[in-house]
PDB file of C-alpha atoms in Angstrom:
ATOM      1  CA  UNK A   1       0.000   0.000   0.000  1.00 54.00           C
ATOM      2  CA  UNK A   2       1.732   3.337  -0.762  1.00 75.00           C
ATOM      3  CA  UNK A   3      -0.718   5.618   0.943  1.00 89.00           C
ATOM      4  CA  UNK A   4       0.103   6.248   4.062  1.00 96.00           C
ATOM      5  CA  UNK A   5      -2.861   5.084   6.637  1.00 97.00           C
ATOM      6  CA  UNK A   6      -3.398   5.584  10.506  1.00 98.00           C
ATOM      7  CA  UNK A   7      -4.332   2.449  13.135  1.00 98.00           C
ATOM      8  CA  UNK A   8      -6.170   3.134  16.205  1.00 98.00           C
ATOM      9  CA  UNK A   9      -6.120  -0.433  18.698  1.00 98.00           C
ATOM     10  CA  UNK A  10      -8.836   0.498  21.077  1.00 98.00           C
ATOM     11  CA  UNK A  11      -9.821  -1.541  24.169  1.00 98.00           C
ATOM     12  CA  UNK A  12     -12.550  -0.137  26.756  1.00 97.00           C
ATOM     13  CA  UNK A  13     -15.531  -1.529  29.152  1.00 98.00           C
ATOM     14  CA  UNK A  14     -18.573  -2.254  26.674  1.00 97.00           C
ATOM     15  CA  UNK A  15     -21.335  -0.647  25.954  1.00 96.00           C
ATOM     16  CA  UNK A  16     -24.107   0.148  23.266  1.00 96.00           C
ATOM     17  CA  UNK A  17     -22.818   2.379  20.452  1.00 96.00           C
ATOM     18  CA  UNK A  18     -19.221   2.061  20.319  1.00 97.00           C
ATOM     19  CA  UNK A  19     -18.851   1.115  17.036  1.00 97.00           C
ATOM     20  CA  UNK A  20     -20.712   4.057  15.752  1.00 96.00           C
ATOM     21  CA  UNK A  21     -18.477   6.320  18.176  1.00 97.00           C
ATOM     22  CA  UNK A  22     -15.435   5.245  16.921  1.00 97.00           C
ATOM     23  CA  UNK A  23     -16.397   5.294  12.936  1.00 97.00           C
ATOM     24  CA  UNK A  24     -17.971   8.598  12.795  1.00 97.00           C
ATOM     25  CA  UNK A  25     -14.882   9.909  14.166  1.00 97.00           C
ATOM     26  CA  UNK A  26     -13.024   8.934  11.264  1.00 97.00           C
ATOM     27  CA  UNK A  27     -15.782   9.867   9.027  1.00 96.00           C
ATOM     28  CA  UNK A  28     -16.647  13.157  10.303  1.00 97.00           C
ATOM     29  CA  UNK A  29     -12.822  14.127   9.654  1.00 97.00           C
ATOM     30  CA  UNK A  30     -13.216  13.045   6.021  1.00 96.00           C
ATOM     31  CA  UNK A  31     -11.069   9.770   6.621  1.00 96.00           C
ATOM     32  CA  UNK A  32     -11.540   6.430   4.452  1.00 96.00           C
ATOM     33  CA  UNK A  33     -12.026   3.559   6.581  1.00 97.00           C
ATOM     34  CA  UNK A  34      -9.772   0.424   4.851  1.00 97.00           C
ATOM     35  CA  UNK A  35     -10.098  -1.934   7.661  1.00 97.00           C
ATOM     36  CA  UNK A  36     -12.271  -3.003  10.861  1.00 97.00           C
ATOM     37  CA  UNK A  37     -11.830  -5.478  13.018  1.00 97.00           C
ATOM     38  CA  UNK A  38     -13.659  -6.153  16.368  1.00 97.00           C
ATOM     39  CA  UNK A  39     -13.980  -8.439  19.669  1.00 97.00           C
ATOM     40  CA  UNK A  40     -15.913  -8.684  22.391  1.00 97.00           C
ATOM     41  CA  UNK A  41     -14.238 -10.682  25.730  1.00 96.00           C
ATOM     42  CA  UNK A  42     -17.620 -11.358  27.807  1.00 96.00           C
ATOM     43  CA  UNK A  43     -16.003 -12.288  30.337  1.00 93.00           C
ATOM     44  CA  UNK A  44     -13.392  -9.647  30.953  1.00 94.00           C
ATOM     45  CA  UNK A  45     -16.807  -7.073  30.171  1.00 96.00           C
ATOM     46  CA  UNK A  46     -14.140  -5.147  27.239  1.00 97.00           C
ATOM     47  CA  UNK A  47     -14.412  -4.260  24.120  1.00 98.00           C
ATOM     48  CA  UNK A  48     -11.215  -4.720  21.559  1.00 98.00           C
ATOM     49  CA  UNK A  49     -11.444  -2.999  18.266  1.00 98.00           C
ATOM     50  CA  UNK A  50      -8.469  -2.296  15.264  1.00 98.00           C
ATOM     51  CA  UNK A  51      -9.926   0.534  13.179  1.00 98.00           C
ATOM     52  CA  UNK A  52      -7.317   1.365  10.107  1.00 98.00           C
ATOM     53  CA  UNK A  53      -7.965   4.295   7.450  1.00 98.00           C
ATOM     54  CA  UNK A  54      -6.342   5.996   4.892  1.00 97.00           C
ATOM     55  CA  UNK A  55      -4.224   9.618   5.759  1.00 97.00           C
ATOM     56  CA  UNK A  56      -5.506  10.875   2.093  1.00 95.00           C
ATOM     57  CA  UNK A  57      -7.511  13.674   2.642  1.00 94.00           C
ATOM     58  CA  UNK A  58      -7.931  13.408   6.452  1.00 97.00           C
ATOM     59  CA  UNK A  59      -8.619  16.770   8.043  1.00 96.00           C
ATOM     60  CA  UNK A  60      -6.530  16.404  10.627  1.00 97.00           C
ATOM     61  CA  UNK A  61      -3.108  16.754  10.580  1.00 96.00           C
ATOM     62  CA  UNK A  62      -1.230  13.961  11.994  1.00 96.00           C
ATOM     63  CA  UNK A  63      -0.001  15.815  15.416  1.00 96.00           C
ATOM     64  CA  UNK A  64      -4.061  16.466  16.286  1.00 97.00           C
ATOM     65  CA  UNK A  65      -5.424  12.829  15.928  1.00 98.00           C
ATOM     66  CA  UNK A  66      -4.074  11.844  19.204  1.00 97.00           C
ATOM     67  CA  UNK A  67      -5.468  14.809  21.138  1.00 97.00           C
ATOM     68  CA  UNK A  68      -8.731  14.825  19.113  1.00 97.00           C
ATOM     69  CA  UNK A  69      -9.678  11.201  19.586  1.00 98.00           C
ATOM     70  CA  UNK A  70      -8.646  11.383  23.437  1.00 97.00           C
ATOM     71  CA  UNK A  71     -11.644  13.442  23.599  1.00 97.00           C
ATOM     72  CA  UNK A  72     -13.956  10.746  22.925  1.00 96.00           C
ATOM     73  CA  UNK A  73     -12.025   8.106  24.613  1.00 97.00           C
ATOM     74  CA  UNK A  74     -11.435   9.848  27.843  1.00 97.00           C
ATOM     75  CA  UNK A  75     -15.134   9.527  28.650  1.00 96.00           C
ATOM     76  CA  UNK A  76     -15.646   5.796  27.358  1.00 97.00           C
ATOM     77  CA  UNK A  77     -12.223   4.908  30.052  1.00 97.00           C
ATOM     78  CA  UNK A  78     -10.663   3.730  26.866  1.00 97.00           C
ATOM     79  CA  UNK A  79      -7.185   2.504  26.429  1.00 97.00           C
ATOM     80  CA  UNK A  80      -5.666   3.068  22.860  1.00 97.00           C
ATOM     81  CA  UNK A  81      -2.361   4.236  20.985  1.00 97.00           C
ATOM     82  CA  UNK A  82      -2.430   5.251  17.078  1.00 97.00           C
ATOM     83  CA  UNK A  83       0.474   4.201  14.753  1.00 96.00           C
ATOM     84  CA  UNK A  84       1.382   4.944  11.245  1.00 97.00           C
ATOM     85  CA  UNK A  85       1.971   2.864   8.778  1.00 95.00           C
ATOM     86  CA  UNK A  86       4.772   5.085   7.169  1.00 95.00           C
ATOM     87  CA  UNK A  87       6.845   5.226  10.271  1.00 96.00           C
ATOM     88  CA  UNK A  88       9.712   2.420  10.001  1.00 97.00           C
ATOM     89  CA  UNK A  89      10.060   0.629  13.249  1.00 98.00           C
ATOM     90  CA  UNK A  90      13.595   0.110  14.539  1.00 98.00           C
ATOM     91  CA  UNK A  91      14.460  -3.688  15.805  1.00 98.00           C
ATOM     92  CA  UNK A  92      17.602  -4.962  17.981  1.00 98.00           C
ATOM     93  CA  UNK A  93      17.879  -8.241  17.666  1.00 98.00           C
ATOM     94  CA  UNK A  94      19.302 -10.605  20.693  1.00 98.00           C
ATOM     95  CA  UNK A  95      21.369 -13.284  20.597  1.00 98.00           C
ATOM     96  CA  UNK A  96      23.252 -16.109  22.296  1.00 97.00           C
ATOM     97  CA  UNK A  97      24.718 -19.305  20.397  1.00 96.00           C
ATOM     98  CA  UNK A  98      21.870 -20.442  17.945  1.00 96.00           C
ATOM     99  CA  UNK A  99      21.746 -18.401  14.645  1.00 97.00           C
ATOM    100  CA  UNK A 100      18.268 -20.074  12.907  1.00 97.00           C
ATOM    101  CA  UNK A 101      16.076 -16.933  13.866  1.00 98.00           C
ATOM    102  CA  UNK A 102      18.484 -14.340  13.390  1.00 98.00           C
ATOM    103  CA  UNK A 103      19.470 -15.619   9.659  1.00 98.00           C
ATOM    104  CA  UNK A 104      15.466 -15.760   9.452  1.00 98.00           C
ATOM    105  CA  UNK A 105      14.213 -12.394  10.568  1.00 98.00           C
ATOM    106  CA  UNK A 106      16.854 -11.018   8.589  1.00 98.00           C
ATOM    107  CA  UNK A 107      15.884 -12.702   5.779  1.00 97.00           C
ATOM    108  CA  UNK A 108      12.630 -11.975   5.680  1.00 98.00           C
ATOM    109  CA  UNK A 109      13.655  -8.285   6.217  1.00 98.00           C
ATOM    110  CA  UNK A 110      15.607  -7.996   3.332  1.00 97.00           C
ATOM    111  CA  UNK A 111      12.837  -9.645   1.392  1.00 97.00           C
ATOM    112  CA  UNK A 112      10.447  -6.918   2.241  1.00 95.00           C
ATOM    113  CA  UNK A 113       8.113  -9.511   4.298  1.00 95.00           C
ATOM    114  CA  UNK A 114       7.959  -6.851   6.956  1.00 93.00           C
ATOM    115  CA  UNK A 115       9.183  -3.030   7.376  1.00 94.00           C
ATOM    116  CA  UNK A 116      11.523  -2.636   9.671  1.00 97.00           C
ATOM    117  CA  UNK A 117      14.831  -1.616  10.732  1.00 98.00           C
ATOM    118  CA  UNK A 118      17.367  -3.857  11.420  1.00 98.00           C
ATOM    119  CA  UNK A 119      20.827  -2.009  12.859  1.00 98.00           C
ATOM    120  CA  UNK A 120      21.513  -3.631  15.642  1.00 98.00           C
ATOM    121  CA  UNK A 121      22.300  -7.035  17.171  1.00 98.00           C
ATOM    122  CA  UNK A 122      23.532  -7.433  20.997  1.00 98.00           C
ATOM    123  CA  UNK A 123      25.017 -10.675  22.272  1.00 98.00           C
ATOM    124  CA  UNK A 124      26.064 -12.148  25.307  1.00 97.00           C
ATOM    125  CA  UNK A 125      28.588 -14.107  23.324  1.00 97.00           C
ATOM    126  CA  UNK A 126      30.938 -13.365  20.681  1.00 97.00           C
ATOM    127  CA  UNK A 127      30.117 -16.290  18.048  1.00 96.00           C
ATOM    128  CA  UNK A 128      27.566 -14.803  15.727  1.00 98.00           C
ATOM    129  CA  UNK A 129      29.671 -11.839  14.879  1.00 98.00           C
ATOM    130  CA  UNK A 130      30.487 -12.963  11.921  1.00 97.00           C
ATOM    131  CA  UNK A 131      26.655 -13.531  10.721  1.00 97.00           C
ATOM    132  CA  UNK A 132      26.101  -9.263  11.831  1.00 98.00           C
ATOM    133  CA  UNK A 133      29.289  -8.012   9.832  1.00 97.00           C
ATOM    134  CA  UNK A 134      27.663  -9.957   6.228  1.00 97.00           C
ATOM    135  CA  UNK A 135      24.589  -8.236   6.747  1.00 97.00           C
ATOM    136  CA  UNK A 136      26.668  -5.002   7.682  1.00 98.00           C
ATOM    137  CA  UNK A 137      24.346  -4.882  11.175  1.00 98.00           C
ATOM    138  CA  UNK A 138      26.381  -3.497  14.130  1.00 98.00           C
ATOM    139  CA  UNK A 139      26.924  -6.212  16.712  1.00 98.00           C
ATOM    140  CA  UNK A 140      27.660  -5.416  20.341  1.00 98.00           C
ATOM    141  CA  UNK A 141      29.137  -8.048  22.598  1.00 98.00           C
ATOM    142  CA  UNK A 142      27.423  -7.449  26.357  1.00 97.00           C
ATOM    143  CA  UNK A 143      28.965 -10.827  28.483  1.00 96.00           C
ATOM    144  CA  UNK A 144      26.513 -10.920  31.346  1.00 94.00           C
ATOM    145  CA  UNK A 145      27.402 -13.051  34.629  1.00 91.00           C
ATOM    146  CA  UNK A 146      25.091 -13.385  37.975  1.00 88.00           C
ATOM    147  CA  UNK A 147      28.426 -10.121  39.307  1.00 92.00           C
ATOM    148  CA  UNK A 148      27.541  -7.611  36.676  1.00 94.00           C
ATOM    149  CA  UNK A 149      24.082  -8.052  35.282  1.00 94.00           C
ATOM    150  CA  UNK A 150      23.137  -4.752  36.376  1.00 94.00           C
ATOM    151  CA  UNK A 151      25.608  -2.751  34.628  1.00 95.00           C
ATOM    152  CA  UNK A 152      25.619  -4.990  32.030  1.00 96.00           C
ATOM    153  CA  UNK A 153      21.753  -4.646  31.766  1.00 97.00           C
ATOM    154  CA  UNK A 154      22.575  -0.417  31.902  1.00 97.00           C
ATOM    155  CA  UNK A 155      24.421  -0.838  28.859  1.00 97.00           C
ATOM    156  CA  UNK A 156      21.792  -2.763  27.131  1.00 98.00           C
ATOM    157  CA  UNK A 157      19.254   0.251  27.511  1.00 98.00           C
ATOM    158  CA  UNK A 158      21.786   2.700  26.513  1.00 98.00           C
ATOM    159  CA  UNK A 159      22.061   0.912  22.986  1.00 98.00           C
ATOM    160  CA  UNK A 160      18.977   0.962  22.391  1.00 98.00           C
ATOM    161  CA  UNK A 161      18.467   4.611  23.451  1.00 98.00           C
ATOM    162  CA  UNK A 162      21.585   5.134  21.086  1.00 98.00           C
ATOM    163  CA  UNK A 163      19.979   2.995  18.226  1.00 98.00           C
ATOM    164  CA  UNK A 164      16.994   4.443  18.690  1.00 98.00           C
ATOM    165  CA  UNK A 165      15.083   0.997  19.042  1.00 98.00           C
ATOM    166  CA  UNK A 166      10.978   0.262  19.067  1.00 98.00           C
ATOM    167  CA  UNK A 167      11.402  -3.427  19.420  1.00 98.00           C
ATOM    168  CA  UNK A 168      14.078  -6.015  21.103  1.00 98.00           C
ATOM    169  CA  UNK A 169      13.350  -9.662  19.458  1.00 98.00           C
ATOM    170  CA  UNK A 170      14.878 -12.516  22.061  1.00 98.00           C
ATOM    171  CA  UNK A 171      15.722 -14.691  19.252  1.00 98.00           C
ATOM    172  CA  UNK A 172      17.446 -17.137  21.299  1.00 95.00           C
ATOM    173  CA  UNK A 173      18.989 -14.770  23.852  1.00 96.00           C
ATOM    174  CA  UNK A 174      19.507 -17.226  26.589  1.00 93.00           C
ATOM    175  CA  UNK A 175      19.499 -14.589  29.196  1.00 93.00           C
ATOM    176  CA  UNK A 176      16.617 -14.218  31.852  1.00 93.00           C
ATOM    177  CA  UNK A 177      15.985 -10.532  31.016  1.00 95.00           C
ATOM    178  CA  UNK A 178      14.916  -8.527  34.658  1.00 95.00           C
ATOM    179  CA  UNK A 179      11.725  -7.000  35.900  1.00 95.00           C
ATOM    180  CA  UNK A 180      13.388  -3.794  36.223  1.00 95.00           C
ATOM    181  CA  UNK A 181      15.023  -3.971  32.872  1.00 97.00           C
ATOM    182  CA  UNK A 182      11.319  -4.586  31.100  1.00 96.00           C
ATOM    183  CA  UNK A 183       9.823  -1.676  33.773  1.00 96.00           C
ATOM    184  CA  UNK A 184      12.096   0.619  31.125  1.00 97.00           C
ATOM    185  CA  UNK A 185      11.991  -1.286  27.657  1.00 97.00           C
ATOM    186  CA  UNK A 186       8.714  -3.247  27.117  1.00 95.00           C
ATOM    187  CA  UNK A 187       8.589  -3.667  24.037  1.00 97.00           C
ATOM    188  CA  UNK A 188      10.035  -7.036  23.653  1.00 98.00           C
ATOM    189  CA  UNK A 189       9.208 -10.606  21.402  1.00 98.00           C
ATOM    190  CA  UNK A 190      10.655 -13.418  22.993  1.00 97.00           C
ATOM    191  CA  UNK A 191      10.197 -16.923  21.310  1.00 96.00           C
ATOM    192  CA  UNK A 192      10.767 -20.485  22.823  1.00 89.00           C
ATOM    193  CA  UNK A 193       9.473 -23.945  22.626  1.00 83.00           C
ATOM    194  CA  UNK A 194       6.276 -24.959  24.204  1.00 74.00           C
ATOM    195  CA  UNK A 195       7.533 -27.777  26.583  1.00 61.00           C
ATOM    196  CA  UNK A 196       7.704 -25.529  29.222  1.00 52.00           C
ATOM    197  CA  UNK A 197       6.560 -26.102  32.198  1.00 51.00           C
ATOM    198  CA  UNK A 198       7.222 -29.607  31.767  1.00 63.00           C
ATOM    199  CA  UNK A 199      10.966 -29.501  30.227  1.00 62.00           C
ATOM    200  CA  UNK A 200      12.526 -26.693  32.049  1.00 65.00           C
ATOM    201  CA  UNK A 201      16.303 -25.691  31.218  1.00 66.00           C
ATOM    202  CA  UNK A 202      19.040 -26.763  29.147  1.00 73.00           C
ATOM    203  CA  UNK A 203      17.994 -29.814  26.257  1.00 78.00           C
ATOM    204  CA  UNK A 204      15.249 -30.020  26.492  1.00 76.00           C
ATOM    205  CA  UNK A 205      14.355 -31.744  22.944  1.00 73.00           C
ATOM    206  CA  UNK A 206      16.604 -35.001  24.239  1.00 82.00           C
ATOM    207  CA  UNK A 207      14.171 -35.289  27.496  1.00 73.00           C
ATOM    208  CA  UNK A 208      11.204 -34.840  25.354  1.00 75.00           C
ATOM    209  CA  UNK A 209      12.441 -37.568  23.597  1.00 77.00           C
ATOM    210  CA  UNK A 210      13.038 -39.987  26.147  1.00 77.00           C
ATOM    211  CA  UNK A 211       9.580 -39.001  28.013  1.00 77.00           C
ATOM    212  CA  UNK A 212       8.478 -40.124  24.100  1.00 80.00           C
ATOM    213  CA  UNK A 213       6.217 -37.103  23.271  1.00 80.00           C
ATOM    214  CA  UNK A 214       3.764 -36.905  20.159  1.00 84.00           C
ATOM    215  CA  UNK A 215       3.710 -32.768  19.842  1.00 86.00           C
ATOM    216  CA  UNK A 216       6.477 -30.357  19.859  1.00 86.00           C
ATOM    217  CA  UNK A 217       5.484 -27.016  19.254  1.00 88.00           C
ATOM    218  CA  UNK A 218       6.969 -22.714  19.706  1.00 93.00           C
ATOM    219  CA  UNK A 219       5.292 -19.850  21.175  1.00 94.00           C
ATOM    220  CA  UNK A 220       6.296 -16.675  20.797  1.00 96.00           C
ATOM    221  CA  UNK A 221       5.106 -13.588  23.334  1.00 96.00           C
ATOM    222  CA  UNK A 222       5.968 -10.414  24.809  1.00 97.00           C
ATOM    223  CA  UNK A 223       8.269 -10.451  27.529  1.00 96.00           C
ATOM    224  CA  UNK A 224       6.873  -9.723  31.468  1.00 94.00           C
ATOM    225  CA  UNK A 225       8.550 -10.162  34.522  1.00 89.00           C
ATOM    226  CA  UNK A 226       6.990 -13.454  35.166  1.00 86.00           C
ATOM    227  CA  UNK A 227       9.286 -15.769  33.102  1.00 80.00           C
ATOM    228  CA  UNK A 228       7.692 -16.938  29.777  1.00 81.00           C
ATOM    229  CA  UNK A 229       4.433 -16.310  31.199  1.00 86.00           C
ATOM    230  CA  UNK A 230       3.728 -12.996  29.066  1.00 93.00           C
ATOM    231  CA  UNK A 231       1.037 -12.620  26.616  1.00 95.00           C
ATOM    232  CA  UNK A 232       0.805 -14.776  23.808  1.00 95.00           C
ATOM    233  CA  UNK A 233       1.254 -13.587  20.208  1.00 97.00           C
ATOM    234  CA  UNK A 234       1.386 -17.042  17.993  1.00 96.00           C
ATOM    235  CA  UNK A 235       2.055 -20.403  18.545  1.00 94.00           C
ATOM    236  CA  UNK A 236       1.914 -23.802  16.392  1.00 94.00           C
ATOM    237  CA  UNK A 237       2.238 -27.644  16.572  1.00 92.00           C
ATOM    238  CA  UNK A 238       3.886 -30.387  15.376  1.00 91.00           C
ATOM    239  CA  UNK A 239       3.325 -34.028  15.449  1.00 91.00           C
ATOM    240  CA  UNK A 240       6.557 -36.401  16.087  1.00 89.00           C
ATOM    241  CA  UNK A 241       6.600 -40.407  15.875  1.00 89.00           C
ATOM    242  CA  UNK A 242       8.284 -43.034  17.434  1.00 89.00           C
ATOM    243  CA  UNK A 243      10.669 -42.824  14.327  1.00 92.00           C
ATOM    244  CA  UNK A 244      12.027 -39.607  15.177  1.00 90.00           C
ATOM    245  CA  UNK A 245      15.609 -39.072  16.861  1.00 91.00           C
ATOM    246  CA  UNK A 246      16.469 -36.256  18.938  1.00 90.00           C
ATOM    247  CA  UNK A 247      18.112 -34.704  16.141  1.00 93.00           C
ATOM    248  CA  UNK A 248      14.810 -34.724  14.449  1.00 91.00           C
ATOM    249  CA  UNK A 249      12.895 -33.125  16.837  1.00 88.00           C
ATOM    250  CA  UNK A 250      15.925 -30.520  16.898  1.00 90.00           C
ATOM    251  CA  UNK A 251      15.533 -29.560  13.499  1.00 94.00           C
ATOM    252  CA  UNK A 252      11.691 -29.662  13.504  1.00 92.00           C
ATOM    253  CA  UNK A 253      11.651 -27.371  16.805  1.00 92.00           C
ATOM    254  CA  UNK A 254      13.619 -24.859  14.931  1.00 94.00           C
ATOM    255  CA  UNK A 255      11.471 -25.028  12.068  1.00 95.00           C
ATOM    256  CA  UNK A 256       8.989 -23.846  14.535  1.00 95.00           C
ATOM    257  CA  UNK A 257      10.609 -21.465  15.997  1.00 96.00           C
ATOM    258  CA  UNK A 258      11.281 -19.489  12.761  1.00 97.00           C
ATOM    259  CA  UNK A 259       8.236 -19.339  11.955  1.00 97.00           C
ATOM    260  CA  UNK A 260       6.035 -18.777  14.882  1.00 97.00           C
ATOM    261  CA  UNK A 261       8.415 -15.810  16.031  1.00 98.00           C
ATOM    262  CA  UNK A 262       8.385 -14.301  12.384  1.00 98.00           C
ATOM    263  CA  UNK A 263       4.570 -14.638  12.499  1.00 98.00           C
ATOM    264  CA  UNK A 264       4.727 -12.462  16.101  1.00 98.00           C
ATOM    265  CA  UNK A 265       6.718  -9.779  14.992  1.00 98.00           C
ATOM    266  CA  UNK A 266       5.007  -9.528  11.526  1.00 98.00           C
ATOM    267  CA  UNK A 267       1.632  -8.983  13.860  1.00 98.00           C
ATOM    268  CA  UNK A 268       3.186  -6.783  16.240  1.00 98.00           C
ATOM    269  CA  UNK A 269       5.217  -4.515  13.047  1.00 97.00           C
ATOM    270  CA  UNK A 270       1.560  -4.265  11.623  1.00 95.00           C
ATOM    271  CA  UNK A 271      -0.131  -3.183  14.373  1.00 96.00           C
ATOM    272  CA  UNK A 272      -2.373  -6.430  14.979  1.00 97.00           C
ATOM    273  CA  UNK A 273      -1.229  -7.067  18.514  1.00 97.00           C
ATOM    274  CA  UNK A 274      -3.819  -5.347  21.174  1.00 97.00           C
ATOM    275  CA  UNK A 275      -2.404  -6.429  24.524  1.00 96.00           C
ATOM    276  CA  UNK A 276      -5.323  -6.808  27.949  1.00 94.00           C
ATOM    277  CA  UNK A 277      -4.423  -7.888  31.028  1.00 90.00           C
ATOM    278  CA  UNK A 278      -1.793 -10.718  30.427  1.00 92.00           C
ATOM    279  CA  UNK A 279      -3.582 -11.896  27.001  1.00 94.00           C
ATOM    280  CA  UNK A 280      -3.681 -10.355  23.180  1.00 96.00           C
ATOM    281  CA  UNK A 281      -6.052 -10.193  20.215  1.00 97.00           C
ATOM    282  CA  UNK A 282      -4.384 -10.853  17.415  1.00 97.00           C
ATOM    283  CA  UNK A 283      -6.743  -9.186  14.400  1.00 97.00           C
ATOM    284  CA  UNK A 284      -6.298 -10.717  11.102  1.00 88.00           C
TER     285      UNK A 284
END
């Protein structure tokens, strides 16, 4: 799409007439509505919406929308943000050992699958150096041990104030990243396979094997302070047989993982990701 176009994610408490609210403010400004998408949660008593139109021949300068829809929000206790589609997020990517979702996300942002930014990647190890300096990213090496993840941590946000950065994508950072670090950067993808709680720490494709599982599977959410308990962007499945190795299961894991994590950041670069309480609506 080359013209530029404007998303409001909206959640609030239901009520009659919200859909109507929310429309005519568009149309009353002159704006071309391209995309609607709605959901009601019963239970939590809140309605979700993604409204998206088209900035051509809007009436209100970009700078005003925010102040001019608060108006109707503030009374409806609505939470909402607006984003444009013209404004190129800026991703760090993080990084231990493994190097199948880095190579992917770059990939795919090379191909043009998403828009984004890609200048930086931060390690706590030296080894995929190499893989920043073909794709001419900047790399920086932060070594973090249980005696200086703190300042370590310190230097992390300072990058990404420095790189100006929107989004951090764990792809395979095999760091716990702190509460206090998140309280200051939240905007962060982390990806990892779905054998947790039952497979916790290091290999844990060789006990799934010898526990003999049938489903091996990736989820990908944003990060909280409760470990790999955030809210969930995307996940998928799939099935393993008795014929499998570990090696298999390996290779089919990180199949997964590609995927499901490009899927999450593809929602969350197009504005698809409404987060409530510790859950998401992902609009199609």
């Amino acid at each position: 799409m080359t013209n530029p176009t404007a998303t409001l994610l909206i959640s609030c408490p239901d009520q009659r007439g919200l859909v109507a609210k929310f429309a005519n403010f568009i149309y009353s400004n002159g704006g071309n509505i391209i995309h609607a998408d709605q959901h009601t949660d019963f239970a939590a008593g809140l309605f979700l919406t993604r409204i998206e139109w088209q900035l051509e021949g809007f009436n209100l300068p970009r700078e005003f929308i925010a102040p001019a829809f608060n108006a109707i929000a503030q009374p409806l206790s609505a939470k909402w943000e607006i984003r444009f589609s013209d404004t190129v997020p800026r991703i760090a990517i993080w990084v231990s050992r493994q190097d199948h979702c880095l190579f992917d996300l770059i990939w795919r942002q090379r191909a043009k699958e998403f828009v984004a930014e890609i200048p930086l990647i931060i390690s706590n190890h030296a080894n995929l150096k190499v893989v920043a300096e073909q794709f001419n990213i900047d790399f920086q090496h932060v070594p973090i041990t249980k005696d200086n993840k703190s300042e370590q941590e310190a230097q992390q946000l300072e990058l990404l104030r420095q790189y100006k950065i929107d989004l951090v994508v764990l792809a395979k950072y095999m760091q716990i990243v702190s509460a206090d670090f998140i309280n200051q950067f939240s905007q962060i993808i982390n990806i990892h396979h779905s054998f947790l709680p039952a497979f916790i720490g290091a290999n844990p494709y060789h006990r799934a094997f010898e526990r003999g599982v049938k489903i091996i599977g990736a989820t990908a959410h944003y990060a909280t302070a409760d470990l790999d308990a955030g809210p969930i962007i995307e996940q998928d499945v799939v099935r393993v047989s008795h014929r499998d190795e570990v090696d298999d299961l390996v290779r089919k894991g990180k199949d997964l993982e590609r995927v499901v994590l490009a899927r999450a950041v593809r929602s969350h670069l197009q504005n698809r990701v409404l987060v409530y309480g510790n859950r998401t609506v992902v609009f199609e």
